[in-house]
Each structure stands twice: as C-alpha cells, then as structure tokens.
Short mmCIF file of the C-alpha atoms (twelve columns), coordinates in Angstrom:
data_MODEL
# 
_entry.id   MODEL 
# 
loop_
_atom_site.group_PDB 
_atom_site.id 
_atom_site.type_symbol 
_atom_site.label_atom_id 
_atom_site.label_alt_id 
_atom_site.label_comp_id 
_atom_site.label_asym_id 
_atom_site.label_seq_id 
_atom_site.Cartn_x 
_atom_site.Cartn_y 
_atom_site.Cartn_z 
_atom_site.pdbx_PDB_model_num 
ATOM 1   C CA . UNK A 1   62.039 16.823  -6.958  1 
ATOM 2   C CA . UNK A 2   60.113 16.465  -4.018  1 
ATOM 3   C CA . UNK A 3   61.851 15.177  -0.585  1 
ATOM 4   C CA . UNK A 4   59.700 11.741  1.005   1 
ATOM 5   C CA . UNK A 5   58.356 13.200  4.374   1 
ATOM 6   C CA . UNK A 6   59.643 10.804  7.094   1 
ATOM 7   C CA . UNK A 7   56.007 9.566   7.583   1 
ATOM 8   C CA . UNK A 8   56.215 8.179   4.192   1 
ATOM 9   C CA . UNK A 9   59.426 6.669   4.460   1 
ATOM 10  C CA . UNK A 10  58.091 5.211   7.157   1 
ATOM 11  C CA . UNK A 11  55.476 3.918   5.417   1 
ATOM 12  C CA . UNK A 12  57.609 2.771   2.752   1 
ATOM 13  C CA . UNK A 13  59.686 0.899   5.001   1 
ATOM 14  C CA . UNK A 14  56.852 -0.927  6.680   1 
ATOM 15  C CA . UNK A 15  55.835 -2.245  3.374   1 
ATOM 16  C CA . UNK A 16  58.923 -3.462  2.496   1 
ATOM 17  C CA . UNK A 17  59.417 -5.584  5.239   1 
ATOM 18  C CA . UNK A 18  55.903 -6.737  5.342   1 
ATOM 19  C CA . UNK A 19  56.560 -8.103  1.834   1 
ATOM 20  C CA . UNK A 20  59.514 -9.963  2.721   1 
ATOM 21  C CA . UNK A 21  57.983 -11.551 5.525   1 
ATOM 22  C CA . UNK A 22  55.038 -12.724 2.948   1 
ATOM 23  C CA . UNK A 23  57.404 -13.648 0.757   1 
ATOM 24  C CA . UNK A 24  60.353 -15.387 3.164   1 
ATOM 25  C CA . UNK A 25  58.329 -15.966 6.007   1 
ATOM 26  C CA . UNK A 26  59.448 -15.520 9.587   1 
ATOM 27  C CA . UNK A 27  62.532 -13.501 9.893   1 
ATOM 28  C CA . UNK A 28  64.936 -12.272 12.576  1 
ATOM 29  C CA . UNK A 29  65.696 -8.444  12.819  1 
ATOM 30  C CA . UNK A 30  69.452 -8.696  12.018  1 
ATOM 31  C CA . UNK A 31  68.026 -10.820 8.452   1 
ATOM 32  C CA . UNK A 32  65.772 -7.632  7.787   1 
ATOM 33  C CA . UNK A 33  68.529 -5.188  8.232   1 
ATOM 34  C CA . UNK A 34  70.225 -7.761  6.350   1 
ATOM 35  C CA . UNK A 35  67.911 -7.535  3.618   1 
ATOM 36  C CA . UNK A 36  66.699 -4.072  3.357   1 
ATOM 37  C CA . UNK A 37  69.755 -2.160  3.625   1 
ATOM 38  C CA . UNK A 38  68.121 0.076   6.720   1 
ATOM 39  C CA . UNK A 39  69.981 0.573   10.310  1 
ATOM 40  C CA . UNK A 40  69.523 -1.091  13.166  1 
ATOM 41  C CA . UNK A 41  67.474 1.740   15.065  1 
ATOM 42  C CA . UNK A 42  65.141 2.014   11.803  1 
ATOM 43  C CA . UNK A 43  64.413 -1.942  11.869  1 
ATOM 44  C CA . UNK A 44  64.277 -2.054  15.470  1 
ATOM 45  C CA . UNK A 45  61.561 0.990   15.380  1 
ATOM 46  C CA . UNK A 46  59.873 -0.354  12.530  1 
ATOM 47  C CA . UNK A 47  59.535 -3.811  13.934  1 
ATOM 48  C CA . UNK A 48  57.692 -2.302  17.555  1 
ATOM 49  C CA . UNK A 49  55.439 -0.028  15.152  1 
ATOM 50  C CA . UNK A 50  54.208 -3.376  13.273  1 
ATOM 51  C CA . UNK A 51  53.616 -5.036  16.489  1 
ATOM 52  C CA . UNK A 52  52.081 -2.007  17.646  1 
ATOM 53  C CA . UNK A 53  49.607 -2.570  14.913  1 
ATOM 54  C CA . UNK A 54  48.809 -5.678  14.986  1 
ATOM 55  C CA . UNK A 55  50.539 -6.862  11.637  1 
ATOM 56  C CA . UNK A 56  53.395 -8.786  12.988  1 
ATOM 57  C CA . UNK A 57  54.204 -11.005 15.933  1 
ATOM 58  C CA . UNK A 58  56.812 -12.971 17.146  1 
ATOM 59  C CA . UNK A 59  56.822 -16.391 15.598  1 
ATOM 60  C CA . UNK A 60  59.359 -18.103 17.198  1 
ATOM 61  C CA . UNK A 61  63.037 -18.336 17.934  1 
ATOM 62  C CA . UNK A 62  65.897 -19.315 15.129  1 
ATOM 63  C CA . UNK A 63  67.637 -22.146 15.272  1 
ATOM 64  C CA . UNK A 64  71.288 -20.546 16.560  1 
ATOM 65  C CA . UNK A 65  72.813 -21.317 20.023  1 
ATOM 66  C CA . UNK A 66  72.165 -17.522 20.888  1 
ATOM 67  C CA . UNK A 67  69.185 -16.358 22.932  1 
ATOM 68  C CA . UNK A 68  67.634 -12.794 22.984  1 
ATOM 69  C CA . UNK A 69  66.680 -10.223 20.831  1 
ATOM 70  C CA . UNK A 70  68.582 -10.768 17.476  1 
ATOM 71  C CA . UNK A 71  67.003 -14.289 18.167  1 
ATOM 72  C CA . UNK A 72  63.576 -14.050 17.752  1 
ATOM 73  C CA . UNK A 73  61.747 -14.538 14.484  1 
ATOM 74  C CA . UNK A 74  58.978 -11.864 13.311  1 
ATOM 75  C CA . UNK A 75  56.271 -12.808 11.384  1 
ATOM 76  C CA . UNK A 76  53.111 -11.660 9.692   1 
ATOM 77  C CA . UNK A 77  50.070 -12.249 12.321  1 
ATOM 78  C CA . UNK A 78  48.006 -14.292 9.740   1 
ATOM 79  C CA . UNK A 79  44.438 -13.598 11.472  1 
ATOM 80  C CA . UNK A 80  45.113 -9.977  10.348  1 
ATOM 81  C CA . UNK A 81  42.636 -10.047 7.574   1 
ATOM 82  C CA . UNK A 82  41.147 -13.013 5.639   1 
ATOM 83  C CA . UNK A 83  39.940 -12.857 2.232   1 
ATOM 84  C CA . UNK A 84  37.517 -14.856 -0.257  1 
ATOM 85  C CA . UNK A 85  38.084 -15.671 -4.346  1 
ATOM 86  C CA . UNK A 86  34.208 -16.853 -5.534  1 
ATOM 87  C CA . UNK A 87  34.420 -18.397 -8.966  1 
ATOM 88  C CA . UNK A 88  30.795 -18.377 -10.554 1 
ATOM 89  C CA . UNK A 89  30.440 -20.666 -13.264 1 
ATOM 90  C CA . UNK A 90  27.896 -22.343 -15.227 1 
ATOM 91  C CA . UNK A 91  27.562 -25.507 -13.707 1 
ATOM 92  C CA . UNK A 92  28.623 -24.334 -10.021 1 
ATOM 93  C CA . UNK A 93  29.452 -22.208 -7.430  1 
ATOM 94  C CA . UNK A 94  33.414 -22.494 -5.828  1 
ATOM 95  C CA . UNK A 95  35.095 -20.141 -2.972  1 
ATOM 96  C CA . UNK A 96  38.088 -20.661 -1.257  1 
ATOM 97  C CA . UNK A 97  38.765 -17.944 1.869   1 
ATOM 98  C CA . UNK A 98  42.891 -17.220 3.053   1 
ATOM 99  C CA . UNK A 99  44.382 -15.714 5.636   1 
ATOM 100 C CA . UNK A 100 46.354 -12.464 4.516   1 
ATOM 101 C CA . UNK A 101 49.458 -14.674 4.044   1 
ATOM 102 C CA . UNK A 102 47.633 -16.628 1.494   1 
ATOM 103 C CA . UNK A 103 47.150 -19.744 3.202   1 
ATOM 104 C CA . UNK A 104 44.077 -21.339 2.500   1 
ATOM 105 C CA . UNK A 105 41.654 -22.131 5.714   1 
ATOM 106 C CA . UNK A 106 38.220 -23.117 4.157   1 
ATOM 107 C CA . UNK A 107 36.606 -23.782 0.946   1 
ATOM 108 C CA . UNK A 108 32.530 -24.240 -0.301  1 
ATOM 109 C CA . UNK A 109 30.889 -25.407 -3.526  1 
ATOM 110 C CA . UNK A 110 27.254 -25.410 -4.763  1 
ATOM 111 C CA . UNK A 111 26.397 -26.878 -7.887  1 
ATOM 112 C CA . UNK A 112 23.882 -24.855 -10.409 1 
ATOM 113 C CA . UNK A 113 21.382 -24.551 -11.350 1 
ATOM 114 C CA . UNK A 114 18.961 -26.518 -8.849  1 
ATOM 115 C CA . UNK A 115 15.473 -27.579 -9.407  1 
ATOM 116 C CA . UNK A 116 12.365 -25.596 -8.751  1 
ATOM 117 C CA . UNK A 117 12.669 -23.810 -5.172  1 
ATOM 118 C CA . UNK A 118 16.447 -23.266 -5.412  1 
ATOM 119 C CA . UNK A 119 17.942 -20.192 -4.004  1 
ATOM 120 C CA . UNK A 120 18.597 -16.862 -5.844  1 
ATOM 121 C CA . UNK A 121 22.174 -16.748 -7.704  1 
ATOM 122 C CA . UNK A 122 23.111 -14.173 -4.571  1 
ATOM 123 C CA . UNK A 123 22.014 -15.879 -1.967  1 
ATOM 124 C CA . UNK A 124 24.121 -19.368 -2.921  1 
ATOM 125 C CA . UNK A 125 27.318 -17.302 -3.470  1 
ATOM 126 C CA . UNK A 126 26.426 -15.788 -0.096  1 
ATOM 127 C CA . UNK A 127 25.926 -19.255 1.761   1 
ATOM 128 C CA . UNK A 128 28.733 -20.739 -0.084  1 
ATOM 129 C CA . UNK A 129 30.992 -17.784 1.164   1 
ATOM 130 C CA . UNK A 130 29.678 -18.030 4.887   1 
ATOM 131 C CA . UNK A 131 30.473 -21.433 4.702   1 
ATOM 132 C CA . UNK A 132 33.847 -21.338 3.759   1 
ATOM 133 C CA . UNK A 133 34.829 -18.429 6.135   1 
ATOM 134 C CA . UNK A 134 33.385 -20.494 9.030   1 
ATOM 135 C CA . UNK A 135 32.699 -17.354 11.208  1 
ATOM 136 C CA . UNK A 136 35.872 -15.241 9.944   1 
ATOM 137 C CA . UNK A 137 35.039 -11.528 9.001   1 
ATOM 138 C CA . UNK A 138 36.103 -10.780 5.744   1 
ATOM 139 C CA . UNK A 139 38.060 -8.008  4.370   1 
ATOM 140 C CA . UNK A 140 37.302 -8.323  0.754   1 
ATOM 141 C CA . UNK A 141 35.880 -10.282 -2.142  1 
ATOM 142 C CA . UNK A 142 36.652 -11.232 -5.388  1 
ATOM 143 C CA . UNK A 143 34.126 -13.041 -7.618  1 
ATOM 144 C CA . UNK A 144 35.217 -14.114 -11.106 1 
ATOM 145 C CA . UNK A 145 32.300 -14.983 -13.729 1 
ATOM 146 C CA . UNK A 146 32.175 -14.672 -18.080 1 
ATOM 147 C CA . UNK A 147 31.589 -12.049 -19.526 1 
ATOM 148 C CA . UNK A 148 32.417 -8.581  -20.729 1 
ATOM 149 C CA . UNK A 149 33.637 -6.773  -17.313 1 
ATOM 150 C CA . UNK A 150 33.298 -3.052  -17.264 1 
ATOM 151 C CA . UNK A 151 36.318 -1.558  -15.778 1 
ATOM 152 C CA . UNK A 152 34.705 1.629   -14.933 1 
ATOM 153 C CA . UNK A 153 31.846 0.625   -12.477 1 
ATOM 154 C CA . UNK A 154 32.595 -3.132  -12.677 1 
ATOM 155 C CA . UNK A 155 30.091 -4.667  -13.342 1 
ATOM 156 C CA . UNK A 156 28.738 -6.871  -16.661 1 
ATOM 157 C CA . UNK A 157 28.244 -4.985  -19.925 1 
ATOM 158 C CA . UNK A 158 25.855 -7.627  -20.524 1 
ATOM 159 C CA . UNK A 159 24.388 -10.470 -18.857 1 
ATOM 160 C CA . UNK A 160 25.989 -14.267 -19.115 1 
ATOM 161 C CA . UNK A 161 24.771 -17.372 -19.732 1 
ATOM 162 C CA . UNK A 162 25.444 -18.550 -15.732 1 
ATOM 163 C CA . UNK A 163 21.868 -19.814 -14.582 1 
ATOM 164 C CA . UNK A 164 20.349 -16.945 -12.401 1 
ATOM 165 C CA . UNK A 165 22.639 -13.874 -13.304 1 
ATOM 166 C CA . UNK A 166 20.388 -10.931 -13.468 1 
ATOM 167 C CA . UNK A 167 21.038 -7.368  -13.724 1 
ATOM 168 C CA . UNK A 168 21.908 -5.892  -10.222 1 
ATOM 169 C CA . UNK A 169 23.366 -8.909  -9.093  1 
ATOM 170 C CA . UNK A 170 26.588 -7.926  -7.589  1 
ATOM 171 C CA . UNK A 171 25.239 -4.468  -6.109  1 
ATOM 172 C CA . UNK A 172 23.309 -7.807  -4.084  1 
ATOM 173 C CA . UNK A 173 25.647 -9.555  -3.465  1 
ATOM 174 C CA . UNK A 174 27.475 -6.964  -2.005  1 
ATOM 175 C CA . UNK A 175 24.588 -6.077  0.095   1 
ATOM 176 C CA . UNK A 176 24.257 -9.616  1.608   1 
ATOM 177 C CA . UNK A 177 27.893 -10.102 2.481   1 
ATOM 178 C CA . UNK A 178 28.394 -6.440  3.589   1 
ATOM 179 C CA . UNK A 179 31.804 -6.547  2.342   1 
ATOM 180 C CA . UNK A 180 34.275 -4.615  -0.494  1 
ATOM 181 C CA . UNK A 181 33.269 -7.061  -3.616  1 
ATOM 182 C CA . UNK A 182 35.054 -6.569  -6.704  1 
ATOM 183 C CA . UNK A 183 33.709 -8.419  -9.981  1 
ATOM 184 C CA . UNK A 184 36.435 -9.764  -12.936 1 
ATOM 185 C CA . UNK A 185 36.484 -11.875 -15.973 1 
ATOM 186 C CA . UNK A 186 36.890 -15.137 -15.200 1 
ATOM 187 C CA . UNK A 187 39.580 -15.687 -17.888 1 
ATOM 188 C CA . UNK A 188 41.157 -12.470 -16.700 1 
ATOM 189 C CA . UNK A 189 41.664 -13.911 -13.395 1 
ATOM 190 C CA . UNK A 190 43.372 -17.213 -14.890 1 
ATOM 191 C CA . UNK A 191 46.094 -15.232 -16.242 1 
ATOM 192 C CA . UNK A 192 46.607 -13.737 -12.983 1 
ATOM 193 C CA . UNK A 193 47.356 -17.323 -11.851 1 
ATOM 194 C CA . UNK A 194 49.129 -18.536 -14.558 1 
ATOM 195 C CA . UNK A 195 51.531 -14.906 -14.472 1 
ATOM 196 C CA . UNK A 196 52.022 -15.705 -10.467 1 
ATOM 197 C CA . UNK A 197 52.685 -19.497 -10.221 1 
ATOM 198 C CA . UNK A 198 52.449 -20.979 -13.627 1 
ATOM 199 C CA . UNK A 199 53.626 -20.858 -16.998 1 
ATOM 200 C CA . UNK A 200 54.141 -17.291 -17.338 1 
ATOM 201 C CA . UNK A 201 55.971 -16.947 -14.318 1 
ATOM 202 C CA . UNK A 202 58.674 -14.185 -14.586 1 
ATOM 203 C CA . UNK A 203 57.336 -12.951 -18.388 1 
ATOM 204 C CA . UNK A 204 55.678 -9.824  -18.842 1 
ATOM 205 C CA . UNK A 205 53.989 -10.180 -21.588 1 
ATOM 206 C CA . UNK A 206 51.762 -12.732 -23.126 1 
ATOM 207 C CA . UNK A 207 48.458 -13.838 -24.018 1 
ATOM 208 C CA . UNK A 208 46.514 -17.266 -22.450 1 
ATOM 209 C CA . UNK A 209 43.988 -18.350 -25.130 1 
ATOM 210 C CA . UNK A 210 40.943 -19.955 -23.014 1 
ATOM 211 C CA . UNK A 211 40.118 -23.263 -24.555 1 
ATOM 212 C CA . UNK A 212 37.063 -24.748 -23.020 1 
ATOM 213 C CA . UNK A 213 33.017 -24.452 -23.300 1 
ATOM 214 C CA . UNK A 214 33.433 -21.030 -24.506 1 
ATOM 215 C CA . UNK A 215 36.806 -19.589 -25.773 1 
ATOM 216 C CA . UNK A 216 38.213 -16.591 -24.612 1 
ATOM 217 C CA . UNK A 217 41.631 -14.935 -24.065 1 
ATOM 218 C CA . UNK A 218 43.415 -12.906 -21.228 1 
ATOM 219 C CA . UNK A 219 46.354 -9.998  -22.761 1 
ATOM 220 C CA . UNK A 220 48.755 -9.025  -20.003 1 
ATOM 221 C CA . UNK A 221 51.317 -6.490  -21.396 1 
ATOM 222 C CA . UNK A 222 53.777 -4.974  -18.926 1 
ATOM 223 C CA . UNK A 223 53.156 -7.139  -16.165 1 
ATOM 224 C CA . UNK A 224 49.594 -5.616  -16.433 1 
ATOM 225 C CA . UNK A 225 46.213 -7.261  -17.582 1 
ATOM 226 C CA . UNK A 226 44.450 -5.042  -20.339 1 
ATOM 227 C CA . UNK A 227 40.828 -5.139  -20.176 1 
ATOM 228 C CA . UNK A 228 40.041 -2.268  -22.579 1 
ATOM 229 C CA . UNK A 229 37.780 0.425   -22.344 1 
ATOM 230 C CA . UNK A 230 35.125 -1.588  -21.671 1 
ATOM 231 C CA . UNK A 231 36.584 -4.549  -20.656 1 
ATOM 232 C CA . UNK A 232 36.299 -6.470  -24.181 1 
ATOM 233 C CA . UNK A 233 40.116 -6.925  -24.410 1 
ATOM 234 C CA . UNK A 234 40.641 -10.225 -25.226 1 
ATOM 235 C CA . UNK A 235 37.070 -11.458 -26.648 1 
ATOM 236 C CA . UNK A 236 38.152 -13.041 -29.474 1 
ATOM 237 C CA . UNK A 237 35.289 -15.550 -29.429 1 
ATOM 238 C CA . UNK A 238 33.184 -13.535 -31.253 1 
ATOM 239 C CA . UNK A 239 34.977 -13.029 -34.154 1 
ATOM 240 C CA . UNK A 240 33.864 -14.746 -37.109 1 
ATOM 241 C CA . UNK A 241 35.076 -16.213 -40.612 1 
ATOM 242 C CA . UNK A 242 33.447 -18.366 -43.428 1 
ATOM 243 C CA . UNK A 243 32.955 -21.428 -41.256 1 
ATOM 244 C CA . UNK A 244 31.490 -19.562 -38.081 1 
ATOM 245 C CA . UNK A 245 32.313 -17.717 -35.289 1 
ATOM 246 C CA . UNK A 246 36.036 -18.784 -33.522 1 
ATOM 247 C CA . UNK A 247 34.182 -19.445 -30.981 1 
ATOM 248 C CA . UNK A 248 32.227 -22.166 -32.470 1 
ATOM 249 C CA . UNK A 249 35.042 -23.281 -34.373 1 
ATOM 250 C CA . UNK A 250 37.230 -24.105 -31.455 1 
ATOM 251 C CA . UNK A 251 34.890 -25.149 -28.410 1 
ATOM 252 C CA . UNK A 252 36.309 -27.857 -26.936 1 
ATOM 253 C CA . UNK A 253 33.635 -30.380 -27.790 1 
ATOM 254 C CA . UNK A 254 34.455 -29.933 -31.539 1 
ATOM 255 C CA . UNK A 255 37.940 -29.709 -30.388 1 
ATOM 256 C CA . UNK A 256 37.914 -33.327 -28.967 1 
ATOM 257 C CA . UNK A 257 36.190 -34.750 -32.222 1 
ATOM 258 C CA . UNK A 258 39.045 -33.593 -34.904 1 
ATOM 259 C CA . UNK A 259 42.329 -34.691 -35.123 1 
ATOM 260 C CA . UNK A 260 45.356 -33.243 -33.067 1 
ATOM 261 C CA . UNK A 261 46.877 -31.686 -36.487 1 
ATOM 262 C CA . UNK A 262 43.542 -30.346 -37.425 1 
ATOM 263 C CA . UNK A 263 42.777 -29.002 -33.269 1 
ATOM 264 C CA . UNK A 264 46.298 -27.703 -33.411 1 
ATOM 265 C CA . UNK A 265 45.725 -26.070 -36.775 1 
ATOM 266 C CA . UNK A 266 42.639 -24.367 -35.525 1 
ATOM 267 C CA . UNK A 267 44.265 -23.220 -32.201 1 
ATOM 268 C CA . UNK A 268 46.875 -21.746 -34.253 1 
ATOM 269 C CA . UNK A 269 44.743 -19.284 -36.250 1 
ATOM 270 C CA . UNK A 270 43.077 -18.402 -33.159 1 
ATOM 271 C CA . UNK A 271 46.526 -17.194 -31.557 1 
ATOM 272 C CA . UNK A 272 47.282 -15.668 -34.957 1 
ATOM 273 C CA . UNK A 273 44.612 -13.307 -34.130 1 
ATOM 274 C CA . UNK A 274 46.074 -11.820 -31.165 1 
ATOM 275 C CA . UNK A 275 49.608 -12.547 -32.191 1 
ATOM 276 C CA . UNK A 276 49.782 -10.474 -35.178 1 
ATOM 277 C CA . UNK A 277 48.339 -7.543  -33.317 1 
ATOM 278 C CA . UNK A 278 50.113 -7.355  -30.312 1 
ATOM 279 C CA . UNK A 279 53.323 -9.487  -30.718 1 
ATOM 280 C CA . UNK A 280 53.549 -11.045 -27.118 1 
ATOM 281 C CA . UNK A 281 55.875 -13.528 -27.032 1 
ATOM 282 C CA . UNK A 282 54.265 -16.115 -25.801 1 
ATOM 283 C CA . UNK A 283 50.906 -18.223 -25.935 1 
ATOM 284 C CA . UNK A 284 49.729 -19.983 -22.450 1 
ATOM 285 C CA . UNK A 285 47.136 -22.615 -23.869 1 
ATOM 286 C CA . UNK A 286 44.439 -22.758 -20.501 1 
ATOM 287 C CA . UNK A 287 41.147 -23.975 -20.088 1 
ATOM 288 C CA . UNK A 288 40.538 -27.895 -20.291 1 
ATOM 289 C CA . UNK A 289 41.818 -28.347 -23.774 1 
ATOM 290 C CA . UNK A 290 44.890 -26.277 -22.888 1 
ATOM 291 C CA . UNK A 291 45.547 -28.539 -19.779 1 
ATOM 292 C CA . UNK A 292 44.781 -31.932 -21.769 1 
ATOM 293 C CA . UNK A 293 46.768 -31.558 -24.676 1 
ATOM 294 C CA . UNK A 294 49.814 -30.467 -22.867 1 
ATOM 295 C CA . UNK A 295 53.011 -30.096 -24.171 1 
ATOM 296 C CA . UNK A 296 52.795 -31.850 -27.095 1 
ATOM 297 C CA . UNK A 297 49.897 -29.828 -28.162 1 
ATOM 298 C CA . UNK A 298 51.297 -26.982 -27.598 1 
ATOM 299 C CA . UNK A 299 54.192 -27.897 -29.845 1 
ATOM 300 C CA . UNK A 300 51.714 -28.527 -32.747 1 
ATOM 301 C CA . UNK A 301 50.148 -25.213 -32.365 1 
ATOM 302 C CA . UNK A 302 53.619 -23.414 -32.028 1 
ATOM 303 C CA . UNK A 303 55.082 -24.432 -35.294 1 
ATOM 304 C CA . UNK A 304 51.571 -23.845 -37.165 1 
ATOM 305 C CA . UNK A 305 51.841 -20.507 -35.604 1 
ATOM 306 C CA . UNK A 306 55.322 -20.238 -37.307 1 
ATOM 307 C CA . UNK A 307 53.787 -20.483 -40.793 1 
ATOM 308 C CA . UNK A 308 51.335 -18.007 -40.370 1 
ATOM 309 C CA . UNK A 309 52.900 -15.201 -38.176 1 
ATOM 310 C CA . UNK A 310 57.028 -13.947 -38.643 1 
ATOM 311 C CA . UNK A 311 57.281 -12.723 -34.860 1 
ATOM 312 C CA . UNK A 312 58.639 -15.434 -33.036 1 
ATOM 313 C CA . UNK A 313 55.995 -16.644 -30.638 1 
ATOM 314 C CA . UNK A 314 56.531 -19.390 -27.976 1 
ATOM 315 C CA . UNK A 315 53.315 -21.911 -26.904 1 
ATOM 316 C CA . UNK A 316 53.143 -23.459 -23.649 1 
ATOM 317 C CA . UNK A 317 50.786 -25.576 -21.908 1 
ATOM 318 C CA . UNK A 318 49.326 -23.949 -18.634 1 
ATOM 319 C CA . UNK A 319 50.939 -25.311 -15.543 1 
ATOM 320 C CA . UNK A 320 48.502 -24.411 -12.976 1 
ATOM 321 C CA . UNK A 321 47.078 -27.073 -11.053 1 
ATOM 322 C CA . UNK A 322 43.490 -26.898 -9.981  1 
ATOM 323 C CA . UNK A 323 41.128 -24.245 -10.502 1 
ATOM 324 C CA . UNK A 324 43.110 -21.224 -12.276 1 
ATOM 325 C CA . UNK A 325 39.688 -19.049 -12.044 1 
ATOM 326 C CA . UNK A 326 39.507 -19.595 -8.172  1 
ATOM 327 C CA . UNK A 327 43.446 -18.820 -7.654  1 
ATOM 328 C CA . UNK A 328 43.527 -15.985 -9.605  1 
ATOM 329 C CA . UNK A 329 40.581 -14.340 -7.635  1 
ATOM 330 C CA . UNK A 330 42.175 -15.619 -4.507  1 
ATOM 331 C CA . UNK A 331 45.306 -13.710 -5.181  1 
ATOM 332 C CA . UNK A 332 43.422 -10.360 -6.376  1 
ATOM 333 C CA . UNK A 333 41.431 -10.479 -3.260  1 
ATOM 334 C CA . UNK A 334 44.737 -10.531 -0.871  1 
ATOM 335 C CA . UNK A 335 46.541 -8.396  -3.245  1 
ATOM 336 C CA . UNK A 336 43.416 -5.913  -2.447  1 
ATOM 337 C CA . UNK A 337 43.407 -6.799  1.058   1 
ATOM 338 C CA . UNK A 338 46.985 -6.457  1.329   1 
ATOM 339 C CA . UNK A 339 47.035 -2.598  0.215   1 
ATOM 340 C CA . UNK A 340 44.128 -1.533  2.676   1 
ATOM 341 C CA . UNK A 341 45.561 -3.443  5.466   1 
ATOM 342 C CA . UNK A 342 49.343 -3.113  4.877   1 
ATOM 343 C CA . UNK A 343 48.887 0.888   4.331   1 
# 
C-alpha cells in the first residue's frame, strides 16, 4: 500500500476543512482542530495556506470574552468563484447564479417561444445568464433540459420538443458564454435536489417518478444517479401497453381528469415498472402532480404498489420547494466548481 506524499495530505486536509466551513460556516481554529482531529501546527499552517490562496478569510471574531488568535473566525471568501444552474424548458428560460458557498445572488427568466424576430435558443440562455450574473465571471455552467443525455460527450441523443433546440446547440452556447458548460436531464437534476434537501435526504437509493407534461424518472443507486450507457436510464415514458404509451397514460392533464383511486392506480403501475427491476426502497412522486397530490397521494399509490410488487417500497411526496430542475443544476454546478477551485 502506497504511503500519501505530504503534498497530498496536504491537499487532503485543505479539503476537509474547506467542507466544514461550507457546511458549518465560519469557524475558529481551535473548532477545526476540534473537528478534524489534526494538531495545532497542521491547522495553523493549513489555515495561512488557504488565506494564501484566496479561499478563506477572516470573517469575524466569536462571541467569547477572549481576544486574539484562537478568536477569530475563518471563513470561505464567497467571491471565490460563482456559478450558474440554467433550466431550459418548454415554456421558458430560468437561471439562478451562487456564490461558491451556495448562496444565491441573482436570478433571470425568459419566457419561450417568442413571436417572429425572437432570439436564437442560445442567445436567450446567454442574455438570461448575463443577466443574472450582473457582471460576475463565471466558473461553470450547468443547463438542465428533456431529453436523452449522452453521458459520453454530453450532449442530446436526440433533439427535444423545447422551441428552438437544434443540433449543435450547446457546443453554442458554450461558445457565447466562454465558460465550462455541462448539459443534464432535467429530471436527473431533480433528484439531485430532492437526494440533497428533500425527501430523499439521507437514503441512497431510490427512484423519483416525474409526473408532469411528460413523465419521466430519475434512478439514484448508491448515492449515485445512473444514466446508462446512453443516458436512457430512467425513460420509462416510452414504454407502452394496450391502452398507450405510460407516457400518455399518466400525463398530468389526464391525470387531473380521473379520480384519485384511478390516478393513484395508474401511478402505481408506473412505479411497478422500475420497482420490480431494481428494488429501491423508495418512490419520490415529483413533478406538479407529485407536488399536488401530496401525502395523501402518495399513500394511495403506496398501498396499490403493495398489491402488485412483494419488495417493500415506501412513496413519498417530493418536499422540495420551488424549482427542483433549477436547484439541482445549481448544486451540480458548485459541486463542479467546488472540485476545480477547492483542488
């Protein structure tokens, strides 16, 4: 077994801290030492390194009667790097921009698709964007859109239904914004959000079912979303049986015109689908019929989902306020950020 050099225990180290510090905020050195276990000539080192860099400053004093040193609080230097989550849809255009702590400082929308003499797809994502950084140089981007994302290049397999998309248009968009752009499934990106912050929070595996104009579905085993070799993990939509594809069956306009037993019985087989292949655990119900029927729906859909399938399966309704699409590119995008920066 190979001995860590000390420049990567250095490294290591460095990242440790700046993750508590993201995580806990400001903190004093004794609460790092405290908290990672090292010495006080290690933290001390460490801490004039990160200034060094430009990664952390002082923030402030702690609230004890003691001045000096062991007094002052260290925290991430925010400005470091700032980040933008672009969530192309069919109806519009939404970015949000964060500092590398993940505090949010300025947002854009642009509605789709315009009348005759509108802008290209690219160059609205790319005004929307400026907008919302307000002058800030970016570090990277993530845009979230449907469709089938290609893991290996990232890009579409195929083109969506968003008004505008055309082949070549995130090699574009890249090219206008000049920045590291990184393209995934919109749905992919919600279970991101829902894993972080909502009702997956501290479960490894489990699937969100996307109920909404389109259905879709989001597998994260081991902590880890699964796109599939080609990034059709998931697509469950276009499976079909005798009444149609799933996808027509349970679109939340026909949803919202059947009865909650009947919606619930629907939703059910849908799970099924995934359930009896991969066994996760749990169902996250997203998307606007997910969010509107709540807990009670998901109640319905978990005990229909008892009759069909023997692996226990829990159903919850998605937690996640606001735009789950938008979050979950948000926190790709500083996850990114974080590793190019932080290293």
């Amino acid at each position: 077994m190979k001995t860590a050099t000390p420049a990567t225990a250095r490294a290591i180290n460095d990242r440790l801290v700046l993750d508590l510090l993201l995580e806990r905020g400001p903190l004093t050195a004794p609460q790092l030492r405290e908290l990672t276990g090292l010495s006080r000539p290690t933290v001390s080192d460490l801490i004039e390194r990160l200034r060094d860099g430009g990664l952390i400053e002082v923030a402030g004093e702690c609230g004890e009667n003691r001045r000096g040193p062991n007094a002052r609080l260290f925290g991430i230097v925010a400005g470091r790097a700032h980040v933008a989550g672009v969530d192309v849809r069919r109806t519009a255009v939404n970015v949000t921009v964060a500092d590398v702590t993940g505090r949010t400082v300025g947002s854009a929308v642009r509605d789709l698709p315009g009348s005759g003499g509108t802008p290209g797809l690219s160059a609205l994502i790319g005004s929307a964007v400026a907008e919302a950084a307000a002058g800030r140089a970016l570090d990277t981007v993530v845009l979230g859109a449907p469709g089938l994302v290609d893991p290996r290049h990232g890009d579409l397999v195929a083109p969506n239904d968003v008004p505008g998309w055309e082949p070549g248009l995130l090699q574009e968009v890249r090219r206008d914004l000049g920045v590291p752009v990184t393209m995934e499934n919109e749905v992919n990106l919600a279970a991101v959000t829902e894993h972080r912050t909502g009702a997956a929070t501290g479960r490894d595996d489990f699937v969100l079912l996307w109920l909404d104009d389109g259905l879709g579905s989001a597998l994260v085993l081991d902590g880890r979303v699964r796109r599939g070799a080609s990034g059709g993990a998931g697509e469950i939509g276009i499976l079909r049986t005798a009444g149609g594809s799933l996808c027509d069956l349970v679109v939340a306009d026909v949803l919202r015109d059947l009865g909650r037993d009947d919606a619930a019985g629907r939703i059910a087989a849908c799970a099924f689908a995934l359930v009896a292949i991969l066994d996760p655990g749990l169902v996250i119900l997203g998307g606007s019929i997910g969010r509107e029927g709540g807990d009670d729906l998901a109640e319905l859909v978990e005990g229909r989902l008892r009759d069909l399938s023997p692996a226990p399966t829990e159903v919850r309704a998605s937690t996640v306020e606001g735009n789950a699409v938008l979050q979950g590119a948000v926190l790709t995008a500083l996850d990114l950020a974080r590793d190019r920066v932080f290293s």
